[in-house]
Short mmCIF file of C-alpha atoms and ligand atoms in Angstrom, two decimals:
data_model
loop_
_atom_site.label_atom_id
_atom_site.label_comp_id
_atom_site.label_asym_id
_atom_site.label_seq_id
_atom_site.Cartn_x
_atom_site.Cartn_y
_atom_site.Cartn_z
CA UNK A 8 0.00 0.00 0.00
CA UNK A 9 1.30 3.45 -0.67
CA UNK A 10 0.39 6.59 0.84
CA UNK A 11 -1.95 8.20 -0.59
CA UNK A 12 -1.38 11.88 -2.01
CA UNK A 13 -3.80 14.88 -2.69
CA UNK A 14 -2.73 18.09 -4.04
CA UNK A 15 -5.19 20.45 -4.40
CA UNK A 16 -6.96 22.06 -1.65
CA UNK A 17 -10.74 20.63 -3.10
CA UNK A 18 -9.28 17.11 -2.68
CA UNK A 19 -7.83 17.64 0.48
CA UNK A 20 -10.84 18.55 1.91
CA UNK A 21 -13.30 16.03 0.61
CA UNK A 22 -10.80 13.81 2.30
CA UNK A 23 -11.26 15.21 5.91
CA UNK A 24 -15.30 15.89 5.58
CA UNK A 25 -15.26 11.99 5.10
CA UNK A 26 -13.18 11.61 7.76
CA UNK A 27 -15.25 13.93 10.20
CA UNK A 28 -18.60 12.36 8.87
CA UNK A 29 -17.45 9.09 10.32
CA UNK A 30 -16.55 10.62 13.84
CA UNK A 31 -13.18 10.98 13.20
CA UNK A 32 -10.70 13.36 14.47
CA UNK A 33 -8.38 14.49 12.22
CA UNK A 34 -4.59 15.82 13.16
CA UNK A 35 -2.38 18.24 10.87
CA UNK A 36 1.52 18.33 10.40
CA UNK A 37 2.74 20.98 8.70
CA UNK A 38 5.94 19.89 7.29
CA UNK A 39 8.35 21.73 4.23
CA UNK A 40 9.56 18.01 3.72
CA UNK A 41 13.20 16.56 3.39
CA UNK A 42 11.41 14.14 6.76
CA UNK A 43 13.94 12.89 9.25
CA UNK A 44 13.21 11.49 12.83
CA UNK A 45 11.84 14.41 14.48
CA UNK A 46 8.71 15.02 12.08
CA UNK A 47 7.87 11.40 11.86
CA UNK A 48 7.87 11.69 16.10
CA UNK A 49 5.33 14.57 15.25
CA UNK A 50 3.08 12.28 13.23
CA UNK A 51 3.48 9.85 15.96
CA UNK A 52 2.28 12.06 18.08
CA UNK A 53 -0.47 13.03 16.06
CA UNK A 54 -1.46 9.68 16.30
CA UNK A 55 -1.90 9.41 19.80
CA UNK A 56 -4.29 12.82 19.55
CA UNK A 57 -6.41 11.57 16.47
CA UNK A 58 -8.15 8.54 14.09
CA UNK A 59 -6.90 10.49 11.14
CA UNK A 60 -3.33 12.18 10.19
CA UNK A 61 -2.81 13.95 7.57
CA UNK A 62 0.62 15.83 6.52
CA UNK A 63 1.69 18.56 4.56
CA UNK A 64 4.90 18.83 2.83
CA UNK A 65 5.23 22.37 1.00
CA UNK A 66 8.18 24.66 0.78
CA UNK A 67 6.79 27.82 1.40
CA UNK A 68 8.53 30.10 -0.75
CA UNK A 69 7.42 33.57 1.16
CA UNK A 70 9.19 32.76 4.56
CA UNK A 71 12.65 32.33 2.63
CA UNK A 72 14.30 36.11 2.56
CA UNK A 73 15.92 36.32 -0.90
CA UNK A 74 19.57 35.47 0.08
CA UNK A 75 18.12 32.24 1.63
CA UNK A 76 18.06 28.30 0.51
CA UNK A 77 14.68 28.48 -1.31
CA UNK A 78 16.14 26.75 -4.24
CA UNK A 79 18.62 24.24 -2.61
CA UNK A 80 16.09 23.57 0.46
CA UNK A 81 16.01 19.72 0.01
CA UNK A 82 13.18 17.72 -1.54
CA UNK A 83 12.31 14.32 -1.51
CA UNK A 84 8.53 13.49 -1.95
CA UNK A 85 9.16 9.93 -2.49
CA UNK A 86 10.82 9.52 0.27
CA UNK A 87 8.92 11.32 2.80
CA UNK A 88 5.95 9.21 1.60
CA UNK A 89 7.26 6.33 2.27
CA UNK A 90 8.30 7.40 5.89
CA UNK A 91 4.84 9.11 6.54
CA UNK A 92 3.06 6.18 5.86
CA UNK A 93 5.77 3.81 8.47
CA UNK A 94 4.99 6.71 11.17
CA UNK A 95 0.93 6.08 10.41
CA UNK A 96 0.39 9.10 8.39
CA UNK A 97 -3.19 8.48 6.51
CA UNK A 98 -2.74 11.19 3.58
CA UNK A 99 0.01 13.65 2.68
CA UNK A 100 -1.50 17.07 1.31
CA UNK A 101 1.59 18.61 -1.63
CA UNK A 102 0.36 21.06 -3.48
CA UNK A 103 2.55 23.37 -5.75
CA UNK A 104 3.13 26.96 -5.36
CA UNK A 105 -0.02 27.76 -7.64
CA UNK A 106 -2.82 26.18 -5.47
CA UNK A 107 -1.23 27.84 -2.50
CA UNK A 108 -0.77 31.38 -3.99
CA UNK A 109 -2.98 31.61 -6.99
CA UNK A 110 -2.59 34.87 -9.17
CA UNK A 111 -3.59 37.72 -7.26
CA UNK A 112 -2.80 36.51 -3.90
CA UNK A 113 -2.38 39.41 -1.81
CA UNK A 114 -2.77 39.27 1.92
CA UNK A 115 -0.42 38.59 4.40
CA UNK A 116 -0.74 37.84 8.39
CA UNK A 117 1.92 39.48 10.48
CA UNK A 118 1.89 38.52 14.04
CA UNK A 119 3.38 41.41 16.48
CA UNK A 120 5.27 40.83 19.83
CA UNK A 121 6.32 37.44 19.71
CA UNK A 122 7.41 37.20 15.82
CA UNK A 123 9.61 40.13 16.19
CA UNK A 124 12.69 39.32 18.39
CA UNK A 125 15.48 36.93 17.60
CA UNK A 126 14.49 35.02 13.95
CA UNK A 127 12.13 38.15 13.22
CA UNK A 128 15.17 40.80 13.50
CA UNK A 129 17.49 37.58 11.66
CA UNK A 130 15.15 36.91 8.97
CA UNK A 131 12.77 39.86 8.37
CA UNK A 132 9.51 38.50 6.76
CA UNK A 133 10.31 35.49 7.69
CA UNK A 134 7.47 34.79 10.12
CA UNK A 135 4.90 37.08 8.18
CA UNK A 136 5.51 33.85 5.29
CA UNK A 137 4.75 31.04 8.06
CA UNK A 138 1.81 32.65 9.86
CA UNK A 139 0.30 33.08 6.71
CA UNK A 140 1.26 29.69 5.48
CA UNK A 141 0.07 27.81 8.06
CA UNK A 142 -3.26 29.77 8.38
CA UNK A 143 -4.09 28.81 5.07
CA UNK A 144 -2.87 25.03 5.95
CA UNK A 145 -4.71 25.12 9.38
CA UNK A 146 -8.11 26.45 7.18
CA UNK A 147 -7.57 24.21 4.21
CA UNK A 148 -7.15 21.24 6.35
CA UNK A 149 -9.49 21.84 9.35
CA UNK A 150 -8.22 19.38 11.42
CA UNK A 151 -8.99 19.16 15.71
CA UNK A 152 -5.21 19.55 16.22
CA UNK A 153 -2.04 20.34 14.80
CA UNK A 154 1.47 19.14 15.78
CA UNK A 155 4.72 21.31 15.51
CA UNK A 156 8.38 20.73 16.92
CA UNK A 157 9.46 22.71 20.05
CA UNK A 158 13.20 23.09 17.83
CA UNK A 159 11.47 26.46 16.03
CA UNK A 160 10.45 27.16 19.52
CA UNK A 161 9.57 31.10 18.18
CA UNK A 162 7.55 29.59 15.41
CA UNK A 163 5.63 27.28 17.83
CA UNK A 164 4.49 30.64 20.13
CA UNK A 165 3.92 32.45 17.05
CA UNK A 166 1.38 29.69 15.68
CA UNK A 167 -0.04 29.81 19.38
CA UNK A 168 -0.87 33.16 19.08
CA UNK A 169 -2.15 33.25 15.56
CA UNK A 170 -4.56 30.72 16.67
CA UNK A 171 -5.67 32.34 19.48
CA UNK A 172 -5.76 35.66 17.92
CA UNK A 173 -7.69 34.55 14.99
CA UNK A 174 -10.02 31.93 16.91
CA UNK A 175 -8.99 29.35 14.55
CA UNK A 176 -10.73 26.12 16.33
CA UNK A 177 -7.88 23.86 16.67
CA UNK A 178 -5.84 22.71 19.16
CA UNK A 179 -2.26 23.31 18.59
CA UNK A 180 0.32 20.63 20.03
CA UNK A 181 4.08 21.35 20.56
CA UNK A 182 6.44 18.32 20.06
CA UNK A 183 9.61 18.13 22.05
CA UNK A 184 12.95 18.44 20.04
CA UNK A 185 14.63 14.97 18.63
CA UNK A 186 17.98 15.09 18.82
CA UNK A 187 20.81 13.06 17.19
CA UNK A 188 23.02 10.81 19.90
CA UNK A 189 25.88 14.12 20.59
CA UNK A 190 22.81 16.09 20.83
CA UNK A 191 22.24 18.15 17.84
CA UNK A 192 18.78 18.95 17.02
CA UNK A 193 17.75 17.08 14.08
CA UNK A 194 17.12 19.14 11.18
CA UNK A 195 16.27 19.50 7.24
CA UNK A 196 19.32 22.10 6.85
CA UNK A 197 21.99 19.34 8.84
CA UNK A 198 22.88 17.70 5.30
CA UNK A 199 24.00 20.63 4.93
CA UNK A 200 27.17 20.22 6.82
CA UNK A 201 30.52 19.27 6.02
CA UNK A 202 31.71 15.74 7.99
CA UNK A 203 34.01 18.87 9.74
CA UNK A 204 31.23 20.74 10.53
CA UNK A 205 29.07 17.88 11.65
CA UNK A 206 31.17 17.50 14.46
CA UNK A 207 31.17 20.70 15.90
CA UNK A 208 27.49 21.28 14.94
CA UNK A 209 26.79 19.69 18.49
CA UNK A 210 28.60 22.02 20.24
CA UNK A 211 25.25 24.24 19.82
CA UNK A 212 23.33 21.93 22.02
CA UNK A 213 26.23 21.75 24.77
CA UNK A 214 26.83 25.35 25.18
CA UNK A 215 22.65 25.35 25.91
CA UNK A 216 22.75 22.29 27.85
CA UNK A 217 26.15 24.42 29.94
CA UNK A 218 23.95 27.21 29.96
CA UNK A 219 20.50 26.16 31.49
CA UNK A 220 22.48 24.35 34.23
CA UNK A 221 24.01 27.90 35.34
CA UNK A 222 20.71 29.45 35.30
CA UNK A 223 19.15 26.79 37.46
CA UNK A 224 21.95 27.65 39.74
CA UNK A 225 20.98 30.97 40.01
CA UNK A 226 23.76 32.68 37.53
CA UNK A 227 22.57 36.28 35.81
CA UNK A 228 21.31 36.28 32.42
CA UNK A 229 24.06 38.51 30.92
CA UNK A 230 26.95 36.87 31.71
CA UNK A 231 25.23 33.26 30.46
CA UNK A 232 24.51 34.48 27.56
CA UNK A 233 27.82 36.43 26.50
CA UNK A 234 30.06 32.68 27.91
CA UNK A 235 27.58 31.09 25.60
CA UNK A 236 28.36 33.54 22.29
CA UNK A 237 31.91 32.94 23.58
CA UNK A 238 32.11 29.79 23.56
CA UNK A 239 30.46 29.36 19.99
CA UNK A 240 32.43 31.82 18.28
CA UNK A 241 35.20 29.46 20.00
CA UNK A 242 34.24 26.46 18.98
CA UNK A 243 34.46 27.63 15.15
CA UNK A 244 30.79 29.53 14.41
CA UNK A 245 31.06 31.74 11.99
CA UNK A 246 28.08 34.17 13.43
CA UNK A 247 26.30 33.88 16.08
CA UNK A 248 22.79 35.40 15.65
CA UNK A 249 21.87 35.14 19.30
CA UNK A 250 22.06 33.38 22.02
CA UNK A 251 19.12 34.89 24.49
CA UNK A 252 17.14 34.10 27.39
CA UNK A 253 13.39 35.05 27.24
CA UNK A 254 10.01 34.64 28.20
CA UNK A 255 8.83 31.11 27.29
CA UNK A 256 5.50 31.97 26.64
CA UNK A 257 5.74 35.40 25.04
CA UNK A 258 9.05 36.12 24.29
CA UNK A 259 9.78 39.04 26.14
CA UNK A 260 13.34 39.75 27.89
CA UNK A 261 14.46 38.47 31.05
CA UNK A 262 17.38 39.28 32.88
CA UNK A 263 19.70 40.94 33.52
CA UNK A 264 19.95 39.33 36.59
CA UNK A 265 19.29 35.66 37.11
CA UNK A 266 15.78 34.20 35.44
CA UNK A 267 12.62 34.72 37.77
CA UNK A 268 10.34 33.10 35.59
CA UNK A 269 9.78 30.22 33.29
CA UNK A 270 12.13 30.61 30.51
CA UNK A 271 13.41 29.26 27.83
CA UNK A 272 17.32 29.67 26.10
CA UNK A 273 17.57 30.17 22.57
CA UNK A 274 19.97 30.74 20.02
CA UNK A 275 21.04 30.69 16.50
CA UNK A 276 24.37 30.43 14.95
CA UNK A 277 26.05 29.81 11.27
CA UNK A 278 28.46 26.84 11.21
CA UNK A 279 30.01 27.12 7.29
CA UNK A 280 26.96 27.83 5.14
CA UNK A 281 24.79 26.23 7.47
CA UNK A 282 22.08 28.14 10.14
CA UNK A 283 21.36 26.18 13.00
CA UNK A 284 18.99 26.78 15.68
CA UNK A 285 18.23 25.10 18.98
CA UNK A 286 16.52 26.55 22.55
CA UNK A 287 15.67 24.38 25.53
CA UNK A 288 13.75 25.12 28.66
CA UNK A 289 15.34 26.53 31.63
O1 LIG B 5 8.45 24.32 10.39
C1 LIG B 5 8.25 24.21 9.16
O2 LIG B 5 8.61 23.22 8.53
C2 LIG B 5 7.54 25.34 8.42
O3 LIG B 5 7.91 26.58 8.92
C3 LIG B 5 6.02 25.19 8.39
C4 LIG B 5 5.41 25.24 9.79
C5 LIG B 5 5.65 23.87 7.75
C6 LIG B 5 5.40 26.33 7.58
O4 LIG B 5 5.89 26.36 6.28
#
């Protein structure tokens, strides 16, 4: 048995009206494709919240900035059917760029507060091109929930308070980060790295990992976070975007002094030609 595949919006949702009409609940994930271990632990957690799961694989083309990997962003449909249907995936949605931004197409969903810090000053637009993505997704789909991975821990808050915002009826579901044995957060962009790199790819996750466990000891924000940029421009990063302590529900700025509140670390840093993000909870 093979997967099977719709790709136009129509199909999609002839799909999930069958599905509903039988009882069912129905669970999203959003995916731009190129699938490794950490989105098929998203469809597996799908699973445990619905009958049905579908996923989408699209590369969203308006949250890439120009001077970004549009073009050499991986893609593999084959592939990631065959892996969507071993997690229990029950339909993958792939349309092209036409059914998702037919001629004319001319609104766009900017989210304020928590979009504009760290990957919103890094990537300008970028989170103007996912909100609006994956409103259109969440309304084309109508699912009862939809699953996305704590590693774009930004993204996740932003899609939180889209949802809310909006009153978009479904429940959204945050999926903790998979990681590779040395700890590097599994992600598309990783074949991206040279064996070289590879290795000191995981020094992201360490320098977080080093970094929580000062904060839980009561250390202040601003000296964390300037060992941590330290210790990645040491360890061979090219740039390091940020590496900040905030919020973990909106975002906001903690510190200077030690965290009083739940928080969460996160950074982002350029190893090569490769940008790699990671945040964990503190
Ligand atoms: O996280 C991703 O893969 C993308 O940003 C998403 C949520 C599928 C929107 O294009």
């Amino acid at each position: 048995m093979s997967l099977p595949i719709v790709r136009t919006v129509a199909d999609l949702r002839a799909r999930v009206a069958a599905w509903k009409a039988a009882g069912d609940r129905v669970g999203l994930v959003p995916t731009m494709g190129a699938l490794h271990e950490g989105h098929l632990s998203l469809v597996r957690l799908a699973r445990t919240r619905a009958h049905r799961v579908v996923a989408s694989v699209f590369v969203n083309p308006t949250q890439f900035a120009p001077n970004e990997d549009f073009d050499a962003y991986p893609r593999s449909e084959a592939r990631d059917a065959e892996l969507l249907e071993s997690a229990g995936c029950d339909l993958l949605f792939a349309p092209d760029v036409g059914e998702m931004y037919p001629d004319g197409f001319a609104t766009t969903i900017t989210v304020s507060g928590v979009s504009e810090p760290l990957d919103g000053q890094a990537r300008p637009g970028h989170f103007a091109g996912v909100a609006t993505v994956v409103a259109k997704l969440l309304n084309q789909a109508q699912p009862h929930v939809a699953v996305f991975g704590e590693k774009d821990y930004q993204q996740l808050q932003v899609i939180r308070r889209l949802v809310r915002d909006l009153d978009l009826p479904v429940e959204i579901v945050g999926g903790p980060t998979a990681r590779a044995e040395d700890g590097l957060a599994l992600s598309s962009r990783n074949a991206y790295l040279s064996h070289e790199e590879r290795l000191v790819a995981a020094r992201l996750n360490q320098v977080l990992r080093e970094a929580v466990a000062a904060l839980n000891a009561g250390e202040r924000v601003d000296a964390v976070e300037t060992r941590a940029v330290d210790a990645l421009t040491a360890a061979g990063y090219a740039r390091v975007d940020y590496v900040e302590v905030r919020d973990a529900a909106d975002l906001s700025r903690i510190g200077p002094g030690p965290a009083d509140r739940p928080a969460r670390i996160l950074a982002a840093a350029v190893l090569g030609r490769t940008r790699l993000i990671d945040n964990m909870a503190v």
